[in-house]
mmCIF file of C-alpha atoms and ligand atoms in Angstrom:
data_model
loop_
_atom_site.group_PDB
_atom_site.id
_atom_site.type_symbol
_atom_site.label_atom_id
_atom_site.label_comp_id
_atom_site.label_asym_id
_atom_site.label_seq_id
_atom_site.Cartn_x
_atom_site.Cartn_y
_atom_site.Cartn_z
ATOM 1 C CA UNK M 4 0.000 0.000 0.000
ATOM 2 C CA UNK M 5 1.127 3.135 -0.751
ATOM 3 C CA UNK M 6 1.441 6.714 0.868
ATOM 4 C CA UNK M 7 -0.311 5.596 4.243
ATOM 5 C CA UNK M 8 1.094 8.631 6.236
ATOM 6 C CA UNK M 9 -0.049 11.932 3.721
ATOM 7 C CA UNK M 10 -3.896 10.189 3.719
ATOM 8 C CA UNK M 11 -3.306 9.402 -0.114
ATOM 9 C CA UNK M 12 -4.546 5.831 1.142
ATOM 10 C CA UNK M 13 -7.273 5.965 4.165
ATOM 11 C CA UNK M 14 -8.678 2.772 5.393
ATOM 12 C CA UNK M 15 -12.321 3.437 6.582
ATOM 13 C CA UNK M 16 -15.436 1.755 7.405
ATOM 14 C CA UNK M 17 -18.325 2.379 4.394
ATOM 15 C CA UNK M 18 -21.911 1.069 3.670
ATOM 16 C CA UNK M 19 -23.174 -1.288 7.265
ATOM 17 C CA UNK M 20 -19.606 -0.821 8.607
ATOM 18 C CA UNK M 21 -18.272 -2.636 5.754
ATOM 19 C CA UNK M 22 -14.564 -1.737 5.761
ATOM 20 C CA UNK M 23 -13.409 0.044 2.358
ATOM 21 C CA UNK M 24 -10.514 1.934 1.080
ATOM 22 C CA UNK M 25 -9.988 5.339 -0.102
ATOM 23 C CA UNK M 26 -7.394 6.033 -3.420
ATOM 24 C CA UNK M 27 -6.477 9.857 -3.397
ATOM 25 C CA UNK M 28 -4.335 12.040 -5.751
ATOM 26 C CA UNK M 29 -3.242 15.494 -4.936
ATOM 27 C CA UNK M 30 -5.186 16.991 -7.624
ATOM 28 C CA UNK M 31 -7.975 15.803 -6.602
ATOM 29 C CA UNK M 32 -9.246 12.439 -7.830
ATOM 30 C CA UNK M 33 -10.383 9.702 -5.730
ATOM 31 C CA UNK M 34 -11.187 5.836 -5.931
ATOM 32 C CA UNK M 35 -13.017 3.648 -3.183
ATOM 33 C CA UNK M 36 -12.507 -0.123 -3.111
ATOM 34 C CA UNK M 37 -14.531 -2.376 -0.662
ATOM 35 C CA UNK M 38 -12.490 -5.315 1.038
ATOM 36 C CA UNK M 39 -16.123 -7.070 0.095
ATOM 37 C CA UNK M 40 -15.928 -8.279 -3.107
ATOM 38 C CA UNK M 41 -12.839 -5.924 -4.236
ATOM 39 C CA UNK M 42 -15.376 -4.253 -5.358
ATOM 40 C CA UNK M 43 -14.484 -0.485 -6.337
ATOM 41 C CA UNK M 44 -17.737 1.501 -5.967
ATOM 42 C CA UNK M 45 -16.785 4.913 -7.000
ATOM 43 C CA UNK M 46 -13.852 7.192 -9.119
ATOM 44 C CA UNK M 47 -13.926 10.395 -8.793
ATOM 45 C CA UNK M 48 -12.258 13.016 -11.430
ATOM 46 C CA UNK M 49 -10.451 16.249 -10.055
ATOM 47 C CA UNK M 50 -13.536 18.031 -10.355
ATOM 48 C CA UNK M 51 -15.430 15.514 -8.023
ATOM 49 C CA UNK M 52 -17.540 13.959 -10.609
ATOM 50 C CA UNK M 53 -18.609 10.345 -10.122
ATOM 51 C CA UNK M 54 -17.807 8.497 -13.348
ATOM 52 C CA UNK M 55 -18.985 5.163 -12.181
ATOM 53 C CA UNK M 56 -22.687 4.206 -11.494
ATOM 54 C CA UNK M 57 -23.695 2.173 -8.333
ATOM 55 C CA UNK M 58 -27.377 2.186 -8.266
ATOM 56 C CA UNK M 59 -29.617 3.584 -5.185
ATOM 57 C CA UNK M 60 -30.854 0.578 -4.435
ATOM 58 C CA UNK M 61 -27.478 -1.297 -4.326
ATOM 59 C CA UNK M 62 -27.492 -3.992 -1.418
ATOM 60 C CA UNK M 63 -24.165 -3.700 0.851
ATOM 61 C CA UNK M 64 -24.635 -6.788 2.251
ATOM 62 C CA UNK M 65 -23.467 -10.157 2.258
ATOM 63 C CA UNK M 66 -23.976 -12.095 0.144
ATOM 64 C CA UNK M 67 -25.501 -9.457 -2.523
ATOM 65 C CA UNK M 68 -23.002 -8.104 -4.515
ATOM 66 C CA UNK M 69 -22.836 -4.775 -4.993
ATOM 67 C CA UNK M 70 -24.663 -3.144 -7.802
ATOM 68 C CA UNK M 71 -23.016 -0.800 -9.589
ATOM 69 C CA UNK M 72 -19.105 0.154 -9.599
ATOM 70 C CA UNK M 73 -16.290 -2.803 -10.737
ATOM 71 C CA UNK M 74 -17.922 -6.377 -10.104
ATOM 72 C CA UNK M 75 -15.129 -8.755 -10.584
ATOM 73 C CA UNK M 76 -16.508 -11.828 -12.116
ATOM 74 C CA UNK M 77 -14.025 -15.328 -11.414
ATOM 75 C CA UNK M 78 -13.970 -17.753 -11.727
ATOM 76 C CA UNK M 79 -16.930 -17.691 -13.549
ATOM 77 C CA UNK M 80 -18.356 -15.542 -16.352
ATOM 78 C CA UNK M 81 -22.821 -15.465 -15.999
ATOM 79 C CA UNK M 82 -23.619 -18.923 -16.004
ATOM 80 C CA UNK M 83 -21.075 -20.620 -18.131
ATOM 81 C CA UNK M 84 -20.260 -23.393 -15.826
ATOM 82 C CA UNK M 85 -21.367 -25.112 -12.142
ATOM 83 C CA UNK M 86 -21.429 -21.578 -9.511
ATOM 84 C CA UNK M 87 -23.254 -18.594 -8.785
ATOM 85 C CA UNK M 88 -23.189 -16.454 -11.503
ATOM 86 C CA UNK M 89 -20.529 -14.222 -12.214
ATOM 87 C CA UNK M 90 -18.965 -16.179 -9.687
ATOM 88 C CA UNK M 91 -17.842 -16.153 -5.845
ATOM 89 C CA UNK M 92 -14.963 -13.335 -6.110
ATOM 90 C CA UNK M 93 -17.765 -10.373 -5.985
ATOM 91 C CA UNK M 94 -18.935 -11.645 -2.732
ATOM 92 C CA UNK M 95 -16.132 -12.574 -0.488
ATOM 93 C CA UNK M 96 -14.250 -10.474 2.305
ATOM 94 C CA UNK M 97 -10.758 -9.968 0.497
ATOM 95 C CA UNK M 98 -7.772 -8.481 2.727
ATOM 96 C CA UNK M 99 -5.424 -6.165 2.288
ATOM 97 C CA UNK M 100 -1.991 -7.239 1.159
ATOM 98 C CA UNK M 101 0.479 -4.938 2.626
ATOM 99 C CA UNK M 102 3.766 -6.308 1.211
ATOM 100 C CA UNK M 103 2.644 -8.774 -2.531
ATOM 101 C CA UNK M 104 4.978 -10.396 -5.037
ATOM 102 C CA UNK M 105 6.989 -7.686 -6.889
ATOM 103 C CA UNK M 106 4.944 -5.986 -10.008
ATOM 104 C CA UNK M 107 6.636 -5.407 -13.666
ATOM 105 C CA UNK M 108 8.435 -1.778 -12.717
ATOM 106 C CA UNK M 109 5.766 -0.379 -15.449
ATOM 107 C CA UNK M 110 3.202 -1.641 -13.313
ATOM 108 C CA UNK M 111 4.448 -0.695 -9.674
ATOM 109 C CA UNK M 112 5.349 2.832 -10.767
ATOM 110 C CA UNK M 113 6.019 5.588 -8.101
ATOM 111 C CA UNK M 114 3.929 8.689 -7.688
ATOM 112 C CA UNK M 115 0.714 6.197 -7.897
ATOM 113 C CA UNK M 116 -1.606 5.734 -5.335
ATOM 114 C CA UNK M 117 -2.673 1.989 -4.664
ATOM 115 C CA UNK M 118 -3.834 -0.780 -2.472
ATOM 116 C CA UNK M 119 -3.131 -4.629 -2.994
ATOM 117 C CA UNK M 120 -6.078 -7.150 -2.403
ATOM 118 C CA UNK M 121 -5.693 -10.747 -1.618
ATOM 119 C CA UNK M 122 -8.551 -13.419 -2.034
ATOM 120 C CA UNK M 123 -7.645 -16.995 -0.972
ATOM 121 C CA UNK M 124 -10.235 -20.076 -1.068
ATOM 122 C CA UNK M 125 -11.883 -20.913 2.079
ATOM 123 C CA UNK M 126 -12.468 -24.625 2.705
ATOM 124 C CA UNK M 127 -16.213 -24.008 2.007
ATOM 125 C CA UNK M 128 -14.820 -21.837 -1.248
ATOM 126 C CA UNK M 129 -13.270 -24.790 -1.884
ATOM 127 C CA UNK M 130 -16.043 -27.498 -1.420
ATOM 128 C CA UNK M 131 -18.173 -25.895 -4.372
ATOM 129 C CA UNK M 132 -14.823 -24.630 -6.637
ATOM 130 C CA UNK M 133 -12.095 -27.186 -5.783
ATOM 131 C CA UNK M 134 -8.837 -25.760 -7.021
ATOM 132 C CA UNK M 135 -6.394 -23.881 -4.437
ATOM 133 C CA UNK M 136 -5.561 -20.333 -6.034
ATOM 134 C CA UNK M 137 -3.915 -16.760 -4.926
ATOM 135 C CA UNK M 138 -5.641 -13.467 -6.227
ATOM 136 C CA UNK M 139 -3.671 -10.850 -5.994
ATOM 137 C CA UNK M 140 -5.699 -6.934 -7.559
ATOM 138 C CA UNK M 141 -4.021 -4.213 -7.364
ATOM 139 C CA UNK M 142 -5.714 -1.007 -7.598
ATOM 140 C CA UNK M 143 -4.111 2.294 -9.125
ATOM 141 C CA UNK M 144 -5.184 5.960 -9.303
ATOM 142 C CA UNK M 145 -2.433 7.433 -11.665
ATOM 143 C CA UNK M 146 -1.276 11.244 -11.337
ATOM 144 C CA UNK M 147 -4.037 12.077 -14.269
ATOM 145 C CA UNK M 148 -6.498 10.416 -12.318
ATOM 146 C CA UNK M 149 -6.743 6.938 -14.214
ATOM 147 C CA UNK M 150 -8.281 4.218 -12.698
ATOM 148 C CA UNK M 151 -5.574 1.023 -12.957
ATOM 149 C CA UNK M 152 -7.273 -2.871 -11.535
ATOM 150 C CA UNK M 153 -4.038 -5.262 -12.593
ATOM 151 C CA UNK M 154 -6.001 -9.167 -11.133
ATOM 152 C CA UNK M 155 -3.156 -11.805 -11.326
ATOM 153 C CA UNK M 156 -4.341 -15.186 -10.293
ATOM 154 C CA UNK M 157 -1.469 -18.371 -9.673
ATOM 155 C CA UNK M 158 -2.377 -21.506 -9.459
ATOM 156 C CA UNK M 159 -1.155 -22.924 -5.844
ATOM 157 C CA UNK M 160 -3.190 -26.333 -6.656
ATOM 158 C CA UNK M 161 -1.541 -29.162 -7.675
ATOM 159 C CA UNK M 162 -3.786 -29.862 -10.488
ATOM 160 C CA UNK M 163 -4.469 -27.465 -13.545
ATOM 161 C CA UNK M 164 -7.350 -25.381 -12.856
ATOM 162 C CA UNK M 165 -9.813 -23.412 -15.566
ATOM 163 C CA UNK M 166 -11.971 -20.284 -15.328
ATOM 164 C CA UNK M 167 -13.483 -17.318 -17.145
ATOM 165 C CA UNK M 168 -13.141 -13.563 -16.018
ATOM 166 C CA UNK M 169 -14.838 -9.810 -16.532
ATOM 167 C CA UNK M 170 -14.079 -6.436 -14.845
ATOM 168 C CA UNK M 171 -17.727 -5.765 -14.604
ATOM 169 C CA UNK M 172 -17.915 -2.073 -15.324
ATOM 170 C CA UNK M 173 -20.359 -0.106 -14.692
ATOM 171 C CA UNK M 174 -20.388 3.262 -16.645
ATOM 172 C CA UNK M 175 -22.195 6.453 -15.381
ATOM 173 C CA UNK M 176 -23.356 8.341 -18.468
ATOM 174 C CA UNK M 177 -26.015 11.342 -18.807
ATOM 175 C CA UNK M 178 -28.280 9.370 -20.986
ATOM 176 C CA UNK M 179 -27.499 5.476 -22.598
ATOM 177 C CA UNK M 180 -29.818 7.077 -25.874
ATOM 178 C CA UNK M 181 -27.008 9.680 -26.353
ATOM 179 C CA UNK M 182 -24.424 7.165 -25.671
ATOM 180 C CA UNK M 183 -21.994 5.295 -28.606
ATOM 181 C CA UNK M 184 -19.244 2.939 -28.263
ATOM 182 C CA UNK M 185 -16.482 2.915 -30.984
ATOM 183 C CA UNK M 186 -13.861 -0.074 -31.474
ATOM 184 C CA UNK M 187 -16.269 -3.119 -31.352
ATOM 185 C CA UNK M 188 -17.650 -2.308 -35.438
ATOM 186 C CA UNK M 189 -17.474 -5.407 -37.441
ATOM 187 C CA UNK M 190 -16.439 -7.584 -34.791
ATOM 188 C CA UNK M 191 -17.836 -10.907 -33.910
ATOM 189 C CA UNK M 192 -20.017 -11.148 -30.385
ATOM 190 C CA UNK M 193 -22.162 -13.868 -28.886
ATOM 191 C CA UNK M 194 -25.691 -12.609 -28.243
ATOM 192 C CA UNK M 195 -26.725 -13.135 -24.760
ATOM 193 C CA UNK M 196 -30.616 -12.372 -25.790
ATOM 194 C CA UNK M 197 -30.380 -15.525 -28.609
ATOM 195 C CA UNK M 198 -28.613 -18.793 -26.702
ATOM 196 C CA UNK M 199 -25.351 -16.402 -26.993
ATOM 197 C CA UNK M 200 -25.513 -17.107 -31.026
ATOM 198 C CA UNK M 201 -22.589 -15.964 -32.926
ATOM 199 C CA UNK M 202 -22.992 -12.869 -35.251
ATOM 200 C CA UNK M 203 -21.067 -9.915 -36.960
ATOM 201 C CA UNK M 204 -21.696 -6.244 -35.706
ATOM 202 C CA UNK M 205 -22.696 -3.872 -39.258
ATOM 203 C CA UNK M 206 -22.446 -0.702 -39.105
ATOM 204 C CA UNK M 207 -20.742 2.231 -37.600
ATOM 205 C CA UNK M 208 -20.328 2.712 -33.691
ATOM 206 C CA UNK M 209 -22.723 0.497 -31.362
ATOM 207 C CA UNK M 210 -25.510 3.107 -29.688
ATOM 208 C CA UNK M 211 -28.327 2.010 -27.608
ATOM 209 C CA UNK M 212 -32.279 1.813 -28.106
ATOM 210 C CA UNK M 213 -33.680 -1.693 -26.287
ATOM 211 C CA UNK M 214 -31.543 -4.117 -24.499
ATOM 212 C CA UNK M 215 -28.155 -5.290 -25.046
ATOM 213 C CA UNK M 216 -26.573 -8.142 -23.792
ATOM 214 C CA UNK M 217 -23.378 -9.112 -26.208
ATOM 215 C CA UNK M 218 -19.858 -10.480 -25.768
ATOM 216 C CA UNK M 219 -17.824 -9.295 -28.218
ATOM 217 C CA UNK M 220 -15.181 -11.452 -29.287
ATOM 218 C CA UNK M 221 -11.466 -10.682 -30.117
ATOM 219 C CA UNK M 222 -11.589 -6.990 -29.155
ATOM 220 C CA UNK M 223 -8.714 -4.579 -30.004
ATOM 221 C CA UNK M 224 -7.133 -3.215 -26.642
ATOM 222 C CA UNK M 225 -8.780 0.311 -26.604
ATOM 223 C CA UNK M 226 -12.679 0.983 -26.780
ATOM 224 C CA UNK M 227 -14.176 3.979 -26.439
ATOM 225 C CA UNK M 228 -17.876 5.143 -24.811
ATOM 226 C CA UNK M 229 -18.797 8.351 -25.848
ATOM 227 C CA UNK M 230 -21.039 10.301 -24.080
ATOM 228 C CA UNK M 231 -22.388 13.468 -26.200
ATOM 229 C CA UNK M 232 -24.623 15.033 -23.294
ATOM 230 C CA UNK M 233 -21.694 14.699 -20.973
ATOM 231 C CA UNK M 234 -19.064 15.805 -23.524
ATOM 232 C CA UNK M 235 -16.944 12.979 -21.742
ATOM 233 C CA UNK M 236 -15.110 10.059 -23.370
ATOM 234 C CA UNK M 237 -14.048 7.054 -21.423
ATOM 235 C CA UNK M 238 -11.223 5.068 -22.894
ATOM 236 C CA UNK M 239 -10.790 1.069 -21.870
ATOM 237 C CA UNK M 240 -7.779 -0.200 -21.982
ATOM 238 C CA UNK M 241 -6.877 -3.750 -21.377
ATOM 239 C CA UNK M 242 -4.249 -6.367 -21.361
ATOM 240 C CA UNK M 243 -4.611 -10.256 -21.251
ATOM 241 C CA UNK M 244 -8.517 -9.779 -21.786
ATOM 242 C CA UNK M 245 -9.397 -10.358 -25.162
ATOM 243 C CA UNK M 246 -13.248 -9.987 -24.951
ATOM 244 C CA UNK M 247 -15.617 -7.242 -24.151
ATOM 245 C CA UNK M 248 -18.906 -6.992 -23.139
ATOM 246 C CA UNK M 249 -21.618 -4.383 -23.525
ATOM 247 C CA UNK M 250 -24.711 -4.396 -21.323
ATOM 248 C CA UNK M 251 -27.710 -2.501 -20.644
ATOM 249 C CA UNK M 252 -30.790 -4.001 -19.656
ATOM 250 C CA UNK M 253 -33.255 -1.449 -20.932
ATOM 251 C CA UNK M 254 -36.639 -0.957 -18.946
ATOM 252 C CA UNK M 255 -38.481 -4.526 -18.586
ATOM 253 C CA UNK M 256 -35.376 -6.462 -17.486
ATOM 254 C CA UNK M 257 -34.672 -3.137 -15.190
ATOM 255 C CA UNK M 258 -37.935 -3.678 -13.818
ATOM 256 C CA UNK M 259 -37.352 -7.258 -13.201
ATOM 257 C CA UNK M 260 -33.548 -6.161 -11.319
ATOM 258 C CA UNK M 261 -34.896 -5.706 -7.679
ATOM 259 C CA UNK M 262 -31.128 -3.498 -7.047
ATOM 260 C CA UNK M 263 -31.912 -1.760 -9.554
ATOM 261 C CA UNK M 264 -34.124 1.377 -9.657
ATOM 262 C CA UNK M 265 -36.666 1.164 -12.767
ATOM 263 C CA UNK M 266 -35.162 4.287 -14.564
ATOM 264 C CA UNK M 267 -32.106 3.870 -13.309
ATOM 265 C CA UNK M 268 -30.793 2.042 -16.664
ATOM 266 C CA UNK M 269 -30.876 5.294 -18.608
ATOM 267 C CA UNK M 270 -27.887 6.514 -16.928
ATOM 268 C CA UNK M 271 -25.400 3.059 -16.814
ATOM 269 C CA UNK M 272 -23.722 1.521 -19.281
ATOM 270 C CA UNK M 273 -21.539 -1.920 -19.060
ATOM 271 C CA UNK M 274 -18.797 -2.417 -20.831
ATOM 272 C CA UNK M 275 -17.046 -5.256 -19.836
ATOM 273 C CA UNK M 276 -13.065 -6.455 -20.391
ATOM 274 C CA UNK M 277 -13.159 -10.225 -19.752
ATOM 275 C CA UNK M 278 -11.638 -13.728 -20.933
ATOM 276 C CA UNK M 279 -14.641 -15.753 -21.695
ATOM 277 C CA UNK M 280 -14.639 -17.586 -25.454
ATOM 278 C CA UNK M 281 -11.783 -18.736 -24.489
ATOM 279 C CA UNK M 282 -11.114 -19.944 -20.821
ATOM 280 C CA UNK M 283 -7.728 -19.513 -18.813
ATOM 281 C CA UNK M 284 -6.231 -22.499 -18.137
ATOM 282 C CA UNK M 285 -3.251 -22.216 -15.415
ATOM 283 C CA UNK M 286 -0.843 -25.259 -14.723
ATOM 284 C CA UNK M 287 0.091 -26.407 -11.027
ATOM 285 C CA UNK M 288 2.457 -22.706 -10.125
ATOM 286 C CA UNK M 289 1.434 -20.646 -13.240
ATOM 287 C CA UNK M 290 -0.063 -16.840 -13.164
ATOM 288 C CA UNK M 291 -2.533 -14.859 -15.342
ATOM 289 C CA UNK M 292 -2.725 -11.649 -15.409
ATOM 290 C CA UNK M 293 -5.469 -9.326 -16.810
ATOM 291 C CA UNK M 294 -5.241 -5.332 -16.532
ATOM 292 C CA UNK M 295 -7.937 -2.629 -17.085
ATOM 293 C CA UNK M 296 -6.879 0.667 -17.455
ATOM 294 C CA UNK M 297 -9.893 3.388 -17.582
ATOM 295 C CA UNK M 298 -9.550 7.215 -18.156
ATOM 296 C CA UNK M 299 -12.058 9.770 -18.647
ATOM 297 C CA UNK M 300 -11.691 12.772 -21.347
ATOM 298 C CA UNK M 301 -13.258 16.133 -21.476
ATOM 299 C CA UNK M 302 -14.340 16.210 -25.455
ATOM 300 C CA UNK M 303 -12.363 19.321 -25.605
ATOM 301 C CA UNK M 304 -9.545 16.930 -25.516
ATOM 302 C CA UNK M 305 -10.556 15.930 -29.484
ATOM 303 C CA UNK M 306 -10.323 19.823 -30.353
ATOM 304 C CA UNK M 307 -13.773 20.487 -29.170
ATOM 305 C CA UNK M 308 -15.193 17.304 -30.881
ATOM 306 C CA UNK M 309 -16.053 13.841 -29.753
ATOM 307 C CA UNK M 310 -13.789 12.265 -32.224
ATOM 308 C CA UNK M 311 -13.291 8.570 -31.580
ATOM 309 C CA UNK M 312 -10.956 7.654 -34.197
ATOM 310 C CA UNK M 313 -8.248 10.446 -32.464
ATOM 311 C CA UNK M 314 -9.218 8.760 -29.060
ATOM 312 C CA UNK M 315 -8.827 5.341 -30.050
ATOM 313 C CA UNK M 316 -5.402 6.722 -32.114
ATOM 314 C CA UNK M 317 -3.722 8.531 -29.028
ATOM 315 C CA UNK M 318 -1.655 6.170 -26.951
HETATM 316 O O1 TA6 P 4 -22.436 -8.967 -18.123
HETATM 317 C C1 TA6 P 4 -23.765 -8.987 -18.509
HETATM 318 C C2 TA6 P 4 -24.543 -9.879 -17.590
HETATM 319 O O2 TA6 P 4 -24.008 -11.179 -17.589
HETATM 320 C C3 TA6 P 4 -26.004 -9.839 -18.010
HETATM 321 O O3 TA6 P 4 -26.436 -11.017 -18.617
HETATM 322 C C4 TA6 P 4 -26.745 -9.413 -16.783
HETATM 323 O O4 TA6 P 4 -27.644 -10.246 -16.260
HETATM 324 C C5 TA6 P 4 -25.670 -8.833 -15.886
HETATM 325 O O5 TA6 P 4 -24.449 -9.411 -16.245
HETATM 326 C C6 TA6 P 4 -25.857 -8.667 -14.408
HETATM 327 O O6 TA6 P 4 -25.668 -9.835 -13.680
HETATM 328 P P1 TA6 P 4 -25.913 -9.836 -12.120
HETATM 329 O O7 TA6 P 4 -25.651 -11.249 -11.680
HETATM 330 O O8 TA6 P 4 -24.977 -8.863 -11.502
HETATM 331 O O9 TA6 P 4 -27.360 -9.409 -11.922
#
């Protein structure tokens, strides 16, 4: 952990006295991250703005995940295999790892701000998943106020173990009809709403009028959400995860979402970096690792123009 003594990194109790800890840069950006779950449930830009959503009706209680914010799905994507969905990482107590495995220098760089997570199986974790594993997530705010979650997962089993992933996101946006995402055109997906059949995207950048449940497949490493009320444009981008997902579940499944306030779908947006077509599959001792990096834009950064092409261009 970083930076304990200037308060860049407070350790606090949040939501029912669940414990939760507070990223801050000096210019004025924040991040929160609940030990339950690892679930981060808010960034904050310099100005103060919330750029994720966590609904009002989010449930901060065991064992409800948290609505809203950075789910982390493992070891299980939705319903593609045996457990819960999404898996049992979202609703566990992880704990702080004050001193983890050294980082790639890129990775551990100084003048960040970030806490390490641990989540180990129990022995009833492992009576319904049985396969021994170390998940380490390490949780950045950068000096331009980027939001970093680096998840590597080893293998301490002695038998080869398989799983699926997503970083969950949850978007806040002004209004999904005003919304487009650009860097997913053309690309294959899996349709959630049709048995997850396999089709091609036509067309220009993906924008949003009913429900939208698809895995895209084979994504490049940057996507962008553009937000044209907001003049905002969040950039994704990821390492190790090669698919994406983009949800919204429109009014009647919002409805039908008990955390989830009945209007409240006009102003999220999920777009998801994950390994799912193809599952990780770690020998006895090996590691994954899969990194989400997420930065928010002003469009005054594209000369006064939401211009994707120069987002998705820019390093
Ligand atoms: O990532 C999209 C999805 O798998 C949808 O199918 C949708 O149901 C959503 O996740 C939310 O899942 P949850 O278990 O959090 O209600």
């Amino acid at each position: 952990m970083s930076t304990i003594e200037n308060k860049s990194v407070e350790i606090t109790k949040g939501i029912n006295g669940l414990e939760k800890v507070i990223l801050r840069e000096t210019h004025g950006s924040s991040v929160e991250v609940y030990l339950y779950g690892a679930h981060v449930t808010s960034w904050k830009n310099e100005q103060g703005e919330e750029l994720l959503f966590v609904s009002s009706k989010a449930i901060y209680k065991p064992p409800k995940p948290i609505r809203g914010g950075i789910p982390i799905c493992f070891p299980q994507f939705s319903n593609l295999g045996p457990l819960e969905t999404h898996g049992f990482a979202r609703n566990r107590v992880w704990t702080i790892e004050p001193d983890p495995p050294a980082f790639p220098p890129n990775v551990n760089a100084t003048n960040r701000v970030f806490v390490d997570l641990l989540l180990k199986p129990t022995e009833e974790d492992l009576k319904i998943w049985p396969h021994s594993f170390e998940y380490r997530l390490r949780v950045t705010l950068g000096p331009a106020g980027d939001l970093m979650l680096t998840s590597r997962i080893r293998n301490t089993d002695a038998k080869p173990f398989t799983f699926t992933f997503a970083y969950h996101t949850y978007f806040s946006v002004s209004d999904i009809s005003e919304v487009r995402v650009e860097g997913l055109e053309t690309l294959d997906y899996l349709d959630n709403l049709k048995n997850r059949e396999r089709s091609t995207e036509q067309g220009d950048a993906i924008t949003f009028e009913s429900e939208v449940d698809k895995i895209y497949l084979s994504t490049p490493s940057k996507i962008a959400i553009l937000d044209h009320e907001k003049k905002r444009t969040f950039v994704v981008r990821k390492d190790g995860l090669p698919d994406a997902v983009v949800w919204n579940p429109w009014d009647k499944k919002a409805k039908a979402i008990a955390d989830l306030g009945d209007d409240e779908y006009k102003h999220m947006l999920c777009v998801e970096a994950a390994a799912i077509e193809k599952p990780i599959t770690l020998k006895p001792g090996e590691e994954w690792k899969g990194r989400q990096e997420l930065s928010a834009v002003p469009s005054s950064y594209c000369s006064g123009q939401l211009d994707p092409n120069k987002v998705l261009q820019s390093s």
